[in-house]
JSON list of C-alpha atoms and ligand atoms in Angstrom, two decimals:
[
{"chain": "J", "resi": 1, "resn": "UNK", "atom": "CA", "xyz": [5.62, -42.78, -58.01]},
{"chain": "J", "resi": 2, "resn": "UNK", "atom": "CA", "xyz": [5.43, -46.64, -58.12]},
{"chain": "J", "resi": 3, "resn": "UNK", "atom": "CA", "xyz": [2.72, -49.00, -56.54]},
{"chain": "J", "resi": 4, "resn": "UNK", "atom": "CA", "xyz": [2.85, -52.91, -55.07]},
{"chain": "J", "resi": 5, "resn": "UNK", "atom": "CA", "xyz": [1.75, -55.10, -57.21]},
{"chain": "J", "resi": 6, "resn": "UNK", "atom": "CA", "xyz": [-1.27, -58.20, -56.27]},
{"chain": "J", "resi": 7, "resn": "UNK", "atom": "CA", "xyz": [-1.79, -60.67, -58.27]},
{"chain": "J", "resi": 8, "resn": "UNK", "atom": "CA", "xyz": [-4.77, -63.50, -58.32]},
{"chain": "J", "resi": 9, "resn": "UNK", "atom": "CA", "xyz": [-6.17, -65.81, -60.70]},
{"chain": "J", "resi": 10, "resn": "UNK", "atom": "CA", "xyz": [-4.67, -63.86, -63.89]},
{"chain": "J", "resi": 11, "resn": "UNK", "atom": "CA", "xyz": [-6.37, -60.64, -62.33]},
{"chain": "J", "resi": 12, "resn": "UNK", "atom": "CA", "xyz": [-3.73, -58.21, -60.97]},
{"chain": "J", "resi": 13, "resn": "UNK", "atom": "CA", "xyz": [-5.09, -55.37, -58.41]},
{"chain": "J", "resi": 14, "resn": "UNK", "atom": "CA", "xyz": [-2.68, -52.54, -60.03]},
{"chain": "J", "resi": 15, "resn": "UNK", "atom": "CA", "xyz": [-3.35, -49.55, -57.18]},
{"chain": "J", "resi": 16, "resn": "UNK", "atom": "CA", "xyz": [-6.39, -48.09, -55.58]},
{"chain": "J", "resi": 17, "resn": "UNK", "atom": "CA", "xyz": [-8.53, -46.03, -58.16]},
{"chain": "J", "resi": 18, "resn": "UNK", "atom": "CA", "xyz": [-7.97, -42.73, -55.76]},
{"chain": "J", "resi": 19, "resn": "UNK", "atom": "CA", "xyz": [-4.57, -43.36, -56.45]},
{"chain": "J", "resi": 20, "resn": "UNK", "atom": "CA", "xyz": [-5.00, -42.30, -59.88]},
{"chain": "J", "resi": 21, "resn": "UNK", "atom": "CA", "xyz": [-7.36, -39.18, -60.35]},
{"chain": "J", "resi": 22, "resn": "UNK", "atom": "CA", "xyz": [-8.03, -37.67, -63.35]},
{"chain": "J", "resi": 23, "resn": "UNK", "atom": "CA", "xyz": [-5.62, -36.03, -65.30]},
{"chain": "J", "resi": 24, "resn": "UNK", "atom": "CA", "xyz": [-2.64, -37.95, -63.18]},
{"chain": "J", "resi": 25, "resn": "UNK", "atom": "CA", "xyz": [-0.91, -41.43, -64.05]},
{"chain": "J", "resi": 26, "resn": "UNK", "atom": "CA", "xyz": [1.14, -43.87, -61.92]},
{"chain": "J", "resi": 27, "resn": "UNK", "atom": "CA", "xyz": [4.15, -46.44, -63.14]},
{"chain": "J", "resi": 28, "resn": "UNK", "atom": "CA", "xyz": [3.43, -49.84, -61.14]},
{"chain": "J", "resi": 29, "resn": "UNK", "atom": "CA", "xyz": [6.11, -52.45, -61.45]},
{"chain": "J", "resi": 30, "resn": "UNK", "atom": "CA", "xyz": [5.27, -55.89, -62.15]},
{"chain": "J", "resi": 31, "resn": "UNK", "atom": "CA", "xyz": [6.45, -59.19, -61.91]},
{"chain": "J", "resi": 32, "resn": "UNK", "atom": "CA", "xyz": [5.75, -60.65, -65.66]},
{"chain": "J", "resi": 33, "resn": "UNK", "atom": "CA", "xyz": [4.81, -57.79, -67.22]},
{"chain": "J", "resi": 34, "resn": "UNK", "atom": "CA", "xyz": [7.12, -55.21, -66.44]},
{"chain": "J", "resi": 35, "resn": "UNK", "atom": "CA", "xyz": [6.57, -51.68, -65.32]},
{"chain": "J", "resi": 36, "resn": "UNK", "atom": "CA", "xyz": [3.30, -50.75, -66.43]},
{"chain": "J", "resi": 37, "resn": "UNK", "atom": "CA", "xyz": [1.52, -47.39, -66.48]},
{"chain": "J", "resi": 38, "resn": "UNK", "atom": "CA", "xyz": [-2.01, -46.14, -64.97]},
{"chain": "J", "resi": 39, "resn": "UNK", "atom": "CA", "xyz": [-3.68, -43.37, -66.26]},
{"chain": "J", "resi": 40, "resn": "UNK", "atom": "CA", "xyz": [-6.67, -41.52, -65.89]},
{"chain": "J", "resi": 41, "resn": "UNK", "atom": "CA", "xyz": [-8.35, -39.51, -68.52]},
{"chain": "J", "resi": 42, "resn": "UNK", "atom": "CA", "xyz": [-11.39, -37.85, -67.66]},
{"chain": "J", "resi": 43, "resn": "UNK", "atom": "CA", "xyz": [-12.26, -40.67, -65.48]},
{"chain": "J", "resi": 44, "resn": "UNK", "atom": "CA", "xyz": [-11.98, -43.42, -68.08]},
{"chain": "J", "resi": 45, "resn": "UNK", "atom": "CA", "xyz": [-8.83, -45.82, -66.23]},
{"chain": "J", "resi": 46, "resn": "UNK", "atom": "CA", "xyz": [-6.14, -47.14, -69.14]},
{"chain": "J", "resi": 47, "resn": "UNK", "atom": "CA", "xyz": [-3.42, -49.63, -68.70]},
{"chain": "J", "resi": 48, "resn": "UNK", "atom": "CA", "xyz": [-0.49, -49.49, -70.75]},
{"chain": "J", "resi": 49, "resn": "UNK", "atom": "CA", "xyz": [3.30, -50.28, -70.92]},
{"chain": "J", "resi": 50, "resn": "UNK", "atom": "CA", "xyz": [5.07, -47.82, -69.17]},
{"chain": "J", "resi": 51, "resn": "UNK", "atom": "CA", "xyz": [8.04, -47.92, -70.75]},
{"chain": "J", "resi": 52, "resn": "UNK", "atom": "CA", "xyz": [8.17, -45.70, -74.30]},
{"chain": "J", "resi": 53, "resn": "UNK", "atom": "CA", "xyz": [8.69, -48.24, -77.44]},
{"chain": "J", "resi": 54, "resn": "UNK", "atom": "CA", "xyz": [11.43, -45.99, -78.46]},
{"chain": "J", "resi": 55, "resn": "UNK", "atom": "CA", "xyz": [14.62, -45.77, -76.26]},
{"chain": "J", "resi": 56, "resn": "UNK", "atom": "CA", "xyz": [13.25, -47.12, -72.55]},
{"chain": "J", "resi": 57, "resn": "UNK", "atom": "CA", "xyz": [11.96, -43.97, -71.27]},
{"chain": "J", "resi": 58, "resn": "UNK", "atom": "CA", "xyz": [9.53, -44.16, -68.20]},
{"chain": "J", "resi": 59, "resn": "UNK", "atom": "CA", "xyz": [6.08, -42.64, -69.65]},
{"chain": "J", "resi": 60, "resn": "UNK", "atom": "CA", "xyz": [4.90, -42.32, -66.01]},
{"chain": "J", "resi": 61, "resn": "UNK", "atom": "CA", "xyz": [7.63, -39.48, -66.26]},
{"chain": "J", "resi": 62, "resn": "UNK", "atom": "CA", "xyz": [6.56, -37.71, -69.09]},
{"chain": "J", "resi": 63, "resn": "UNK", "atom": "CA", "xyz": [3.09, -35.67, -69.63]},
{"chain": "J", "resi": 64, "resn": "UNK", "atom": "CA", "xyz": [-0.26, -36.73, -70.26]},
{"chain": "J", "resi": 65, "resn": "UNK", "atom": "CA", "xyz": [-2.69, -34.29, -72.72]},
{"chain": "J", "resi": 66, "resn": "UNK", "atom": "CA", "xyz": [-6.00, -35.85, -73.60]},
{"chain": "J", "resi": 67, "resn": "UNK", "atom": "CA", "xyz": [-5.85, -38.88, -74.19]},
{"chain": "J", "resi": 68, "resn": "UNK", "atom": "CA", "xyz": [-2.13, -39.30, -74.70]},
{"chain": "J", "resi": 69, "resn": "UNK", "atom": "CA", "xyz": [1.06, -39.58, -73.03]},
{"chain": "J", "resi": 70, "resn": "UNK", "atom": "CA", "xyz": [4.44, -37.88, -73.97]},
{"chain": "J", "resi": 71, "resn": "UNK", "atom": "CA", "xyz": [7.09, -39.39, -73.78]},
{"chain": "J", "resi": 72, "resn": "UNK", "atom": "CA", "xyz": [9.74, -37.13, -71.59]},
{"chain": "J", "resi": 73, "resn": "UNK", "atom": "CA", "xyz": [12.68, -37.84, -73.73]},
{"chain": "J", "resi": 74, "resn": "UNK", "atom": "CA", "xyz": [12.03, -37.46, -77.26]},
{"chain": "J", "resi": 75, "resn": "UNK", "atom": "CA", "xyz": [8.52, -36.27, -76.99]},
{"chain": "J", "resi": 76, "resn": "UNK", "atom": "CA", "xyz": [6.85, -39.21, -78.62]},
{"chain": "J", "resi": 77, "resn": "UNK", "atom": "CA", "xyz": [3.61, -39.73, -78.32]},
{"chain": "J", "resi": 78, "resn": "UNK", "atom": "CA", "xyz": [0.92, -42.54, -77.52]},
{"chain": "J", "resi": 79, "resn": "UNK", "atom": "CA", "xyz": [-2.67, -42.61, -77.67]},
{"chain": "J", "resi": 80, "resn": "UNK", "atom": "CA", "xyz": [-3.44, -44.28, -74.17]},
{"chain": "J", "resi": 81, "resn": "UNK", "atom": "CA", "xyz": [-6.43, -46.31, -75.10]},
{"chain": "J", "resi": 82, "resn": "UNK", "atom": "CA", "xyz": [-5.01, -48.42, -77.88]},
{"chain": "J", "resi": 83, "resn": "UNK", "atom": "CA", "xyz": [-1.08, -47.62, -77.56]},
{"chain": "J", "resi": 84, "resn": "UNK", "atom": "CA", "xyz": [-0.84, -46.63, -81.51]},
{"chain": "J", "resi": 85, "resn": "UNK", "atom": "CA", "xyz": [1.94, -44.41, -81.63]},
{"chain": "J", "resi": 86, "resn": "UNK", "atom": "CA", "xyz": [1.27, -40.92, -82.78]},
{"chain": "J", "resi": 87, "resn": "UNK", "atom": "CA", "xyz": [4.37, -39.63, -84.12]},
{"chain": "J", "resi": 88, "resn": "UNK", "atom": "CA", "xyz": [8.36, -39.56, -84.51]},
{"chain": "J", "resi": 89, "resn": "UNK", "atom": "CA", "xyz": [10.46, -40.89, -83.16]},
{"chain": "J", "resi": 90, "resn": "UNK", "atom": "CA", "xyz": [8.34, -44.09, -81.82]},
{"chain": "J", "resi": 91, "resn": "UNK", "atom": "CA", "xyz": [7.19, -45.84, -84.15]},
{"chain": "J", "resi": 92, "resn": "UNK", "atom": "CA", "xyz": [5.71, -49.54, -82.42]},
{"chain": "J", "resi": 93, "resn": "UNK", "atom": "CA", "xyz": [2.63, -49.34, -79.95]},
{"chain": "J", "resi": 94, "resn": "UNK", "atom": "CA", "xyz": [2.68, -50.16, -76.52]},
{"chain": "J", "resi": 95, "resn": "UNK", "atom": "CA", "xyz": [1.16, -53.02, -75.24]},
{"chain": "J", "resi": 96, "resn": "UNK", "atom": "CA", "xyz": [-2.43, -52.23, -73.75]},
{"chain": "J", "resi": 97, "resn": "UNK", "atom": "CA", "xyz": [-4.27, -54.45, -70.90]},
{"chain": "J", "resi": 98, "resn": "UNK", "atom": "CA", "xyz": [-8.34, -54.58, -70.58]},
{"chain": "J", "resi": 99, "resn": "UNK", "atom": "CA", "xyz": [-8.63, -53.06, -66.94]},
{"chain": "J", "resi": 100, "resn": "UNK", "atom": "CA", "xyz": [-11.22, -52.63, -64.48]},
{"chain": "J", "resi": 101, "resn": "UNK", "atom": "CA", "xyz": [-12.14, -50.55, -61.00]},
{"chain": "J", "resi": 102, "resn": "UNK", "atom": "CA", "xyz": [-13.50, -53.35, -58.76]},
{"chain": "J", "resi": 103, "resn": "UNK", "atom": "CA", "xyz": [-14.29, -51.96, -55.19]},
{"chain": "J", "resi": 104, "resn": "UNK", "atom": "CA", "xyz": [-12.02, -49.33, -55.23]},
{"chain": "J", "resi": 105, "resn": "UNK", "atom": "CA", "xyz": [-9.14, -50.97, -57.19]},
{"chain": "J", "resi": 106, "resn": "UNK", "atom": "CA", "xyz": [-7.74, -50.70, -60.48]},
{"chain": "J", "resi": 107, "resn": "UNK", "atom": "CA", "xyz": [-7.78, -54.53, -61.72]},
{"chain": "J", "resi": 108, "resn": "UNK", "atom": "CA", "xyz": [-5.81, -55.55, -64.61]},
{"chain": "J", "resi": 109, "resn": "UNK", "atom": "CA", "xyz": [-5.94, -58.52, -66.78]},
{"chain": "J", "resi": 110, "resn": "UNK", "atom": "CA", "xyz": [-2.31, -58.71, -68.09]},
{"chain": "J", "resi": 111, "resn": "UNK", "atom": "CA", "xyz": [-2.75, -61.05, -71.32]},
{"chain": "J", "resi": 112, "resn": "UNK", "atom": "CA", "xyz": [-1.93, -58.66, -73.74]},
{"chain": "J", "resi": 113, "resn": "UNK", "atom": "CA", "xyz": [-4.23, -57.01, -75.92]},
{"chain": "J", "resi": 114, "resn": "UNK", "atom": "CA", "xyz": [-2.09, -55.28, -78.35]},
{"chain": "J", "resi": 115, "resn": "UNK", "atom": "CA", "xyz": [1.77, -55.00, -78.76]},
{"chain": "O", "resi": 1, "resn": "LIG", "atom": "S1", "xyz": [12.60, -42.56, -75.34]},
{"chain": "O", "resi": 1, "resn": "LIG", "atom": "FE1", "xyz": [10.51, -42.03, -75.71]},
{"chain": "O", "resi": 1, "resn": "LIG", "atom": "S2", "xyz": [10.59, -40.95, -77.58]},
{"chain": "O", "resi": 1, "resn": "LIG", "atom": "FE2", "xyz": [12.63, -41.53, -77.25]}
]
């Protein structure tokens, strides 16, 4: 599933926060940035790279336990709230963004934080 993107003022409104419950995540393709990945764990809203930092998978495809995403390819895995790969075969984080629910709306701010 992919969402519009809105972009204002280096703030980007990602999705509605109901979009994203707990336990689910959402690939939203972006302008600058690329496709980027929502996720929800255990209420806490994470913004991430979507695709993996090993061979271009879609994470938004793969499985999210905890507080990380799987990778549905190779089974890599990231930690979701600082992108530090966990294990073979990635190796390089994904890019995290500070993000925000504001009225309803998952707000990113895409300067990156990590890479
Ligand atoms: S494409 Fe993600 S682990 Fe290989």
């Amino acid at each position: 599933m992919s969402a519009d993107l809105r972009s204002t003022g280096g703030r980007t409104v990602l999705c509605a926060a109901d979009d994203v419950p707990p336990g689910r995540m959402l690939r939203v393709v972006t302008g600058d940035a690329g496709p980027l990945l929502v996720s929800n764990v255990n209420g806490t809203i994470h913004v991430t790279d979507d695709t993996c930092t090993h061979a271009e998978a879609s994470l938004s495809e793969g499985d999210l336990e905890a507080d990380r995403v799987v990778c549905p390819v190779h089974w890599a895995e990231f930690d979701l709230a600082t992108g530090k790969a966990l294990c073979f075969p990635a190796s390089r984080p994904l890019a995290v963004y500070r993000a925000v629910v504001e009225d309803g709306m998952v707000v990113a701010f895409l300067a990156r934080r990590s890479a």
